[in-house]
PDB file of C-alpha atoms in Angstrom:
ATOM      1  CA  MET A   2       0.000   0.000   0.000  1.00 62.00           C
ATOM      2  CA  ASN A   3       1.462   3.373  -1.025  1.00 79.00           C
ATOM      3  CA  ARG A   4       1.290   6.448   1.192  1.00 81.00           C
ATOM      4  CA  LEU A   5      -1.721   7.998  -0.542  1.00 83.00           C
ATOM      5  CA  ASP A   6      -3.726   4.777  -0.191  1.00 84.00           C
ATOM      6  CA  ASN A   7      -2.627   4.553   3.435  1.00 82.00           C
ATOM      7  CA  PHE A   8      -3.875   8.103   4.037  1.00 86.00           C
ATOM      8  CA  LYS A   9      -7.222   7.540   2.292  1.00 85.00           C
ATOM      9  CA  ALA A  10      -7.901   4.212   4.038  1.00 83.00           C
ATOM     10  CA  GLY A  11      -9.166   5.967   7.175  1.00 82.00           C
ATOM     11  CA  PHE A  12     -12.016   7.674   5.336  1.00 84.00           C
ATOM     12  CA  ILE A  13     -14.071   4.746   3.998  1.00 78.00           C
ATOM     13  CA  ARG A  14     -12.388   1.338   3.773  1.00 82.00           C
ATOM     14  CA  GLU A  15     -10.904   1.418   7.289  1.00 86.00           C
ATOM     15  CA  ASN A  16     -12.862   4.292   8.810  1.00 87.00           C
ATOM     16  CA  PRO A  17     -12.361   3.960  12.595  1.00 90.00           C
ATOM     17  CA  VAL A  18     -15.992   4.770  13.403  1.00 91.00           C
ATOM     18  CA  PHE A  19     -18.087   3.232  10.632  1.00 90.00           C
ATOM     19  CA  ALA A  20     -15.856   0.385   9.402  1.00 87.00           C
ATOM     20  CA  LEU A  21     -13.810  -0.689  12.436  1.00 88.00           C
ATOM     21  CA  TYR A  22     -16.346   0.474  15.085  1.00 90.00           C
ATOM     22  CA  LEU A  23     -13.624   1.892  17.352  1.00 88.00           C
ATOM     23  CA  GLY A  24     -13.969   4.786  19.781  1.00 86.00           C
ATOM     24  CA  LEU A  25     -17.767   4.543  19.796  1.00 90.00           C
ATOM     25  CA  CYS A  26     -18.121   5.460  23.475  1.00 88.00           C
ATOM     26  CA  SER A  27     -16.990   9.052  22.926  1.00 88.00           C
ATOM     27  CA  VAL A  28     -18.610   9.270  19.483  1.00 92.00           C
ATOM     28  CA  LEU A  29     -22.086   8.430  20.769  1.00 92.00           C
ATOM     29  CA  ALA A  30     -21.751  10.470  23.969  1.00 91.00           C
ATOM     30  CA  ILE A  31     -20.432  13.827  22.752  1.00 91.00           C
ATOM     31  CA  SER A  32     -21.828  13.986  19.180  1.00 92.00           C
ATOM     32  CA  THR A  33     -24.556  16.494  20.070  1.00 92.00           C
ATOM     33  CA  THR A  34     -23.037  19.646  18.564  1.00 93.00           C
ATOM     34  CA  LEU A  35     -20.605  20.559  15.813  1.00 94.00           C
ATOM     35  CA  ASN A  36     -18.374  22.322  18.361  1.00 94.00           C
ATOM     36  CA  ASN A  37     -17.972  19.131  20.391  1.00 94.00           C
ATOM     37  CA  ALA A  38     -17.176  17.119  17.266  1.00 95.00           C
ATOM     38  CA  VAL A  39     -14.507  19.506  15.971  1.00 95.00           C
ATOM     39  CA  GLY A  40     -12.905  19.854  19.412  1.00 94.00           C
ATOM     40  CA  MET A  41     -12.732  16.132  20.117  1.00 95.00           C
ATOM     41  CA  GLY A  42     -11.639  15.405  16.541  1.00 94.00           C
ATOM     42  CA  ALA A  43      -8.771  17.900  16.746  1.00 95.00           C
ATOM     43  CA  ALA A  44      -7.600  16.399  20.044  1.00 95.00           C
ATOM     44  CA  VAL A  45      -7.688  12.854  18.648  1.00 95.00           C
ATOM     45  CA  ILE A  46      -5.837  13.856  15.451  1.00 96.00           C
ATOM     46  CA  ALA A  47      -3.079  15.532  17.474  1.00 96.00           C
ATOM     47  CA  VAL A  48      -2.681  12.679  19.966  1.00 96.00           C
ATOM     48  CA  LEU A  49      -2.921   9.945  17.313  1.00 95.00           C
ATOM     49  CA  THR A  50      -0.402  11.563  14.970  1.00 96.00           C
ATOM     50  CA  LEU A  51       2.132  12.438  17.669  1.00 97.00           C
ATOM     51  CA  SER A  52       1.855   9.040  19.389  1.00 96.00           C
ATOM     52  CA  ASN A  53       2.351   7.279  16.048  1.00 96.00           C
ATOM     53  CA  VAL A  54       5.462   9.373  15.349  1.00 96.00           C
ATOM     54  CA  ILE A  55       6.983   8.802  18.805  1.00 96.00           C
ATOM     55  CA  ILE A  56       6.233   5.063  18.838  1.00 96.00           C
ATOM     56  CA  ALA A  57       7.617   4.642  15.309  1.00 95.00           C
ATOM     57  CA  ALA A  58      10.788   6.449  16.386  1.00 95.00           C
ATOM     58  CA  MET A  59      11.136   4.144  19.415  1.00 94.00           C
ATOM     59  CA  ARG A  60      10.187   0.898  17.687  1.00 92.00           C
ATOM     60  CA  LYS A  61      13.756  -0.442  17.410  1.00 91.00           C
ATOM     61  CA  ILE A  62      14.686   0.264  21.041  1.00 92.00           C
ATOM     62  CA  THR A  63      11.445  -0.801  22.770  1.00 90.00           C
ATOM     63  CA  PRO A  64      11.618  -4.366  24.139  1.00 91.00           C
ATOM     64  CA  ASP A  65       8.726  -6.557  23.013  1.00 89.00           C
ATOM     65  CA  GLU A  66       7.904  -7.543  26.589  1.00 91.00           C
ATOM     66  CA  ILE A  67       7.039  -3.996  27.695  1.00 92.00           C
ATOM     67  CA  ARG A  68       5.861  -2.401  24.459  1.00 92.00           C
ATOM     68  CA  ILE A  69       2.179  -2.056  25.484  1.00 93.00           C
ATOM     69  CA  PRO A  70       2.968  -0.243  28.787  1.00 93.00           C
ATOM     70  CA  VAL A  71       5.362   2.008  26.872  1.00 94.00           C
ATOM     71  CA  TYR A  72       2.636   2.832  24.324  1.00 94.00           C
ATOM     72  CA  ILE A  73       0.175   3.641  27.111  1.00 94.00           C
ATOM     73  CA  VAL A  74       2.656   5.951  28.867  1.00 95.00           C
ATOM     74  CA  VAL A  75       3.349   7.816  25.604  1.00 96.00           C
ATOM     75  CA  ILE A  76      -0.361   8.168  24.802  1.00 95.00           C
ATOM     76  CA  ALA A  77      -1.289   9.175  28.368  1.00 95.00           C
ATOM     77  CA  THR A  78       1.393  11.897  28.406  1.00 96.00           C
ATOM     78  CA  LEU A  79       0.146  13.357  25.113  1.00 96.00           C
ATOM     79  CA  VAL A  80      -3.488  13.213  26.260  1.00 96.00           C
ATOM     80  CA  LYS A  81      -2.640  15.029  29.499  1.00 95.00           C
ATOM     81  CA  ILE A  82      -0.870  17.772  27.529  1.00 96.00           C
ATOM     82  CA  ALA A  83      -3.910  18.085  25.222  1.00 95.00           C
ATOM     83  CA  GLU A  84      -6.270  18.183  28.224  1.00 95.00           C
ATOM     84  CA  LEU A  85      -4.294  20.960  29.940  1.00 96.00           C
ATOM     85  CA  LEU A  86      -4.164  23.017  26.731  1.00 95.00           C
ATOM     86  CA  ILE A  87      -7.924  22.676  26.162  1.00 95.00           C
ATOM     87  CA  GLN A  88      -8.621  23.536  29.805  1.00 94.00           C
ATOM     88  CA  ALA A  89      -6.418  26.631  29.577  1.00 94.00           C
ATOM     89  CA  TYR A  90      -7.474  28.013  26.198  1.00 94.00           C
ATOM     90  CA  ALA A  91     -10.958  26.564  25.448  1.00 93.00           C
ATOM     91  CA  THR A  92     -12.709  26.315  28.796  1.00 92.00           C
ATOM     92  CA  ASP A  93     -16.244  25.872  27.417  1.00 92.00           C
ATOM     93  CA  LEU A  94     -15.079  23.029  25.195  1.00 92.00           C
ATOM     94  CA  TYR A  95     -13.282  21.445  28.150  1.00 94.00           C
ATOM     95  CA  VAL A  96     -16.501  21.521  30.194  1.00 93.00           C
ATOM     96  CA  ALA A  97     -18.582  20.152  27.288  1.00 91.00           C
ATOM     97  CA  LEU A  98     -16.250  17.222  26.580  1.00 92.00           C
ATOM     98  CA  GLY A  99     -15.674  16.514  30.271  1.00 88.00           C
ATOM     99  CA  VAL A 100     -14.377  13.069  31.155  1.00 89.00           C
ATOM    100  CA  PHE A 101     -14.099  12.051  27.510  1.00 91.00           C
ATOM    101  CA  ILE A 102     -10.859  14.031  27.071  1.00 91.00           C
ATOM    102  CA  PRO A 103      -8.809  11.901  29.515  1.00 91.00           C
ATOM    103  CA  LEU A 104     -10.578   8.797  28.173  1.00 89.00           C
ATOM    104  CA  ILE A 105      -8.743   9.354  24.860  1.00 91.00           C
ATOM    105  CA  VAL A 106      -5.964   7.383  26.590  1.00 89.00           C
ATOM    106  CA  VAL A 107      -7.995   4.178  26.298  1.00 86.00           C
ATOM    107  CA  ASN A 108      -9.430   4.957  22.882  1.00 86.00           C
ATOM    108  CA  CYS A 109      -8.959   1.780  20.853  1.00 87.00           C
ATOM    109  CA  ILE A 110      -8.113   3.751  17.717  1.00 90.00           C
ATOM    110  CA  ILE A 111      -4.940   5.206  19.193  1.00 93.00           C
ATOM    111  CA  LEU A 112      -3.595   2.108  20.920  1.00 91.00           C
ATOM    112  CA  GLY A 113      -4.662  -0.027  17.957  1.00 90.00           C
ATOM    113  CA  ARG A 114      -2.750   2.068  15.416  1.00 92.00           C
ATOM    114  CA  ALA A 115       0.284   2.119  17.702  1.00 92.00           C
ATOM    115  CA  GLU A 116       0.359  -1.674  17.862  1.00 91.00           C
ATOM    116  CA  ALA A 117      -0.800  -2.497  14.334  1.00 91.00           C
ATOM    117  CA  PHE A 118       1.003   0.195  12.333  1.00 92.00           C
ATOM    118  CA  ALA A 119       3.377   2.601  14.094  1.00 92.00           C
ATOM    119  CA  SER A 120       5.401  -0.161  15.755  1.00 91.00           C
ATOM    120  CA  LYS A 121       6.138  -1.696  12.338  1.00 92.00           C
ATOM    121  CA  ASN A 122       6.599   1.309  10.037  1.00 92.00           C
ATOM    122  CA  THR A 123       8.695   4.434   9.518  1.00 93.00           C
ATOM    123  CA  ILE A 124       8.088   7.788  11.173  1.00 94.00           C
ATOM    124  CA  LEU A 125       6.732   9.396   7.977  1.00 94.00           C
ATOM    125  CA  ASP A 126       4.382   6.518   7.174  1.00 93.00           C
ATOM    126  CA  SER A 127       3.175   6.469  10.771  1.00 94.00           C
ATOM    127  CA  ALA A 128       2.500  10.215  10.717  1.00 95.00           C
ATOM    128  CA  ILE A 129       0.488   9.844   7.497  1.00 94.00           C
ATOM    129  CA  ASP A 130      -1.448   6.958   9.025  1.00 93.00           C
ATOM    130  CA  GLY A 131      -2.181   8.994  12.161  1.00 94.00           C
ATOM    131  CA  ILE A 132      -3.448  11.995  10.200  1.00 94.00           C
ATOM    132  CA  GLY A 133      -5.582   9.831   7.888  1.00 93.00           C
ATOM    133  CA  MET A 134      -7.144   7.798  10.683  1.00 94.00           C
ATOM    134  CA  GLY A 135      -7.640  10.904  12.812  1.00 94.00           C
ATOM    135  CA  LEU A 136      -9.373  12.728   9.985  1.00 94.00           C
ATOM    136  CA  GLY A 137     -11.539   9.661   9.311  1.00 93.00           C
ATOM    137  CA  TYR A 138     -12.606   9.639  12.977  1.00 94.00           C
ATOM    138  CA  THR A 139     -13.266  13.392  12.898  1.00 95.00           C
ATOM    139  CA  VAL A 140     -15.327  13.243   9.697  1.00 94.00           C
ATOM    140  CA  GLY A 141     -17.451  10.454  11.179  1.00 93.00           C
ATOM    141  CA  LEU A 142     -17.922  12.395  14.419  1.00 94.00           C
ATOM    142  CA  ILE A 143     -18.857  15.602  12.564  1.00 95.00           C
ATOM    143  CA  LEU A 144     -21.339  13.757  10.342  1.00 95.00           C
ATOM    144  CA  ILE A 145     -23.178  12.247  13.314  1.00 96.00           C
ATOM    145  CA  SER A 146     -23.066  15.534  15.257  1.00 95.00           C
ATOM    146  CA  VAL A 147     -24.472  17.678  12.438  1.00 96.00           C
ATOM    147  CA  ILE A 148     -27.337  15.256  11.749  1.00 96.00           C
ATOM    148  CA  ARG A 149     -28.222  14.999  15.449  1.00 95.00           C
ATOM    149  CA  GLN A 150     -27.968  18.745  16.040  1.00 95.00           C
ATOM    150  CA  VAL A 151     -30.118  19.611  13.026  1.00 95.00           C
ATOM    151  CA  LEU A 152     -32.809  17.017  13.795  1.00 94.00           C
ATOM    152  CA  SER A 153     -32.957  17.811  17.524  1.00 94.00           C
ATOM    153  CA  SER A 154     -32.789  21.618  17.398  1.00 93.00           C
ATOM    154  CA  GLY A 155     -33.349  22.571  13.773  1.00 93.00           C
ATOM    155  CA  ILE A 156     -30.112  24.536  13.583  1.00 94.00           C
ATOM    156  CA  VAL A 157     -26.441  23.936  12.931  1.00 93.00           C
ATOM    157  CA  ASN A 158     -23.953  26.375  14.415  1.00 93.00           C
ATOM    158  CA  PHE A 159     -20.282  26.713  15.184  1.00 94.00           C
ATOM    159  CA  SER A 160     -18.475  29.110  17.496  1.00 93.00           C
ATOM    160  CA  ASN A 161     -14.806  29.884  18.041  1.00 92.00           C
ATOM    161  CA  PRO A 162     -13.743  27.541  20.890  1.00 90.00           C
ATOM    162  CA  PHE A 163     -11.197  30.083  22.156  1.00 90.00           C
ATOM    163  CA  THR A 164     -13.344  33.252  22.182  1.00 88.00           C
ATOM    164  CA  GLN A 165     -16.874  31.746  22.100  1.00 87.00           C
ATOM    165  CA  GLN A 166     -17.692  34.156  19.248  1.00 91.00           C
ATOM    166  CA  MET A 167     -20.369  32.704  16.965  1.00 92.00           C
ATOM    167  CA  ILE A 168     -18.963  32.000  13.491  1.00 92.00           C
ATOM    168  CA  PHE A 169     -22.183  30.846  11.836  1.00 90.00           C
ATOM    169  CA  GLU A 170     -25.669  29.676  12.733  1.00 92.00           C
ATOM    170  CA  VAL A 171     -28.175  28.367  10.202  1.00 93.00           C
ATOM    171  CA  ARG A 172     -31.710  27.153  10.837  1.00 92.00           C
ATOM    172  CA  LEU A 173     -32.570  24.246   8.536  1.00 92.00           C
ATOM    173  CA  ILE A 174     -35.739  22.884  10.189  1.00 93.00           C
ATOM    174  CA  PRO A 175     -38.585  24.961  11.707  1.00 92.00           C
ATOM    175  CA  GLN A 176     -38.792  24.732  15.499  1.00 90.00           C
ATOM    176  CA  ASN A 177     -42.165  22.956  15.346  1.00 90.00           C
ATOM    177  CA  PHE A 178     -40.691  20.044  13.364  1.00 92.00           C
ATOM    178  CA  VAL A 179     -37.619  19.179  15.436  1.00 93.00           C
ATOM    179  CA  ILE A 180     -37.278  15.695  16.970  1.00 93.00           C
ATOM    180  CA  ALA A 181     -35.949  16.021  20.510  1.00 91.00           C
ATOM    181  CA  MET A 182     -35.113  12.294  20.634  1.00 93.00           C
ATOM    182  CA  PHE A 183     -31.978  12.920  18.554  1.00 94.00           C
ATOM    183  CA  SER A 184     -30.359  14.826  21.418  1.00 92.00           C
ATOM    184  CA  GLN A 185     -30.665  11.682  23.556  1.00 93.00           C
ATOM    185  CA  PRO A 186     -28.661   8.397  23.460  1.00 91.00           C
ATOM    186  CA  THR A 187     -31.463   6.805  21.414  1.00 92.00           C
ATOM    187  CA  GLY A 188     -30.895   9.348  18.650  1.00 94.00           C
ATOM    188  CA  ALA A 189     -27.144   8.758  18.783  1.00 94.00           C
ATOM    189  CA  PHE A 190     -27.525   5.006  18.253  1.00 95.00           C
ATOM    190  CA  LEU A 191     -30.113   5.469  15.497  1.00 95.00           C
ATOM    191  CA  THR A 192     -28.002   8.024  13.608  1.00 95.00           C
ATOM    192  CA  PHE A 193     -24.884   5.880  13.914  1.00 95.00           C
ATOM    193  CA  ALA A 194     -26.716   2.746  12.712  1.00 94.00           C
ATOM    194  CA  VAL A 195     -28.110   4.408   9.584  1.00 94.00           C
ATOM    195  CA  ILE A 196     -24.755   5.956   8.578  1.00 93.00           C
ATOM    196  CA  ALA A 197     -22.830   2.750   9.375  1.00 92.00           C
ATOM    197  CA  ALA A 198     -25.207   0.765   7.168  1.00 92.00           C
ATOM    198  CA  GLY A 199     -24.627   3.199   4.286  1.00 90.00           C
ATOM    199  CA  VAL A 200     -20.836   3.065   4.710  1.00 86.00           C
ATOM    200  CA  GLU A 201     -20.906  -0.734   4.861  1.00 88.00           C
ATOM    201  CA  TYR A 202     -22.847  -0.805   1.589  1.00 86.00           C
ATOM    202  CA  LEU A 203     -20.251   1.462  -0.064  1.00 82.00           C
ATOM    203  CA  ARG A 204     -17.400  -0.688   1.269  1.00 80.00           C
ATOM    204  CA  THR A 205     -18.815  -4.045   0.233  1.00 81.00           C
ATOM    205  CA  ARG A 206     -20.800  -3.377  -2.934  1.00 79.00           C
ATOM    206  CA  PRO A 207     -19.489  -5.371  -5.889  1.00 73.00           C
ATOM    207  CA  ALA A 208     -17.526  -3.470  -8.487  1.00 61.00           C
ATOM    208  CA  LYS A 209     -19.394  -2.855 -11.718  1.00 58.00           C
ATOM    209  CA  LYS A 210     -18.239  -5.170 -14.431  1.00 52.00           C
ATOM    210  CA  THR A 211     -17.215  -3.503 -17.620  1.00 45.00           C
ATOM    211  CA  LYS A 212     -19.052  -4.791 -20.632  1.00 47.00           C
ATOM    212  CA  GLU A 213     -16.919  -6.646 -23.075  1.00 47.00           C
ATOM    213  CA  VAL A 214     -16.648  -4.933 -26.399  1.00 46.00           C
ATOM    214  CA  LYS A 215     -17.387  -7.392 -29.154  1.00 45.00           C
TER     215      LYS A 215
END
């Protein structure tokens, strides 16, 4: 697999959310607003990419017997740095994401990519893999969040996480037609199931056969 294919794999074929079903705890819990999705996605991209790079750089000097504890220490350190930065510069986002920021440490996407890819590949390839998988996770999270926010409130909005200044707000559904259920866990599971079914169809549909020219 070349580097471009490796980068694109995280979007459809190996999408962490809809193809591998990893990190669903945070996805279903915090996917209520676009702000939450972008904030969590940015944190995961940063931690995943940096942990991949560090673990790839250490792969030849890390003994096999202690590699998993080493990975966890690296990931936990990066997550703590991300948590402190969010708490310092984006307080509202920190409050909204709550316990799910430190839980990035046990996110299966990050530890899984460390073990399956970064520990066996170069620093550059591991960085590309981290960015691709992180973006795939973020796109999935944003997709669920936008659908849930629109159906439950009728609007989609986004504000600057550092200044809380509203960047845009658009009403797509009249207030009388919103479905409050989509702000609840039931709506999260339903939205995820419908999108996952569509992604699975795209991943597994048979390729169209080209007609033979007689």
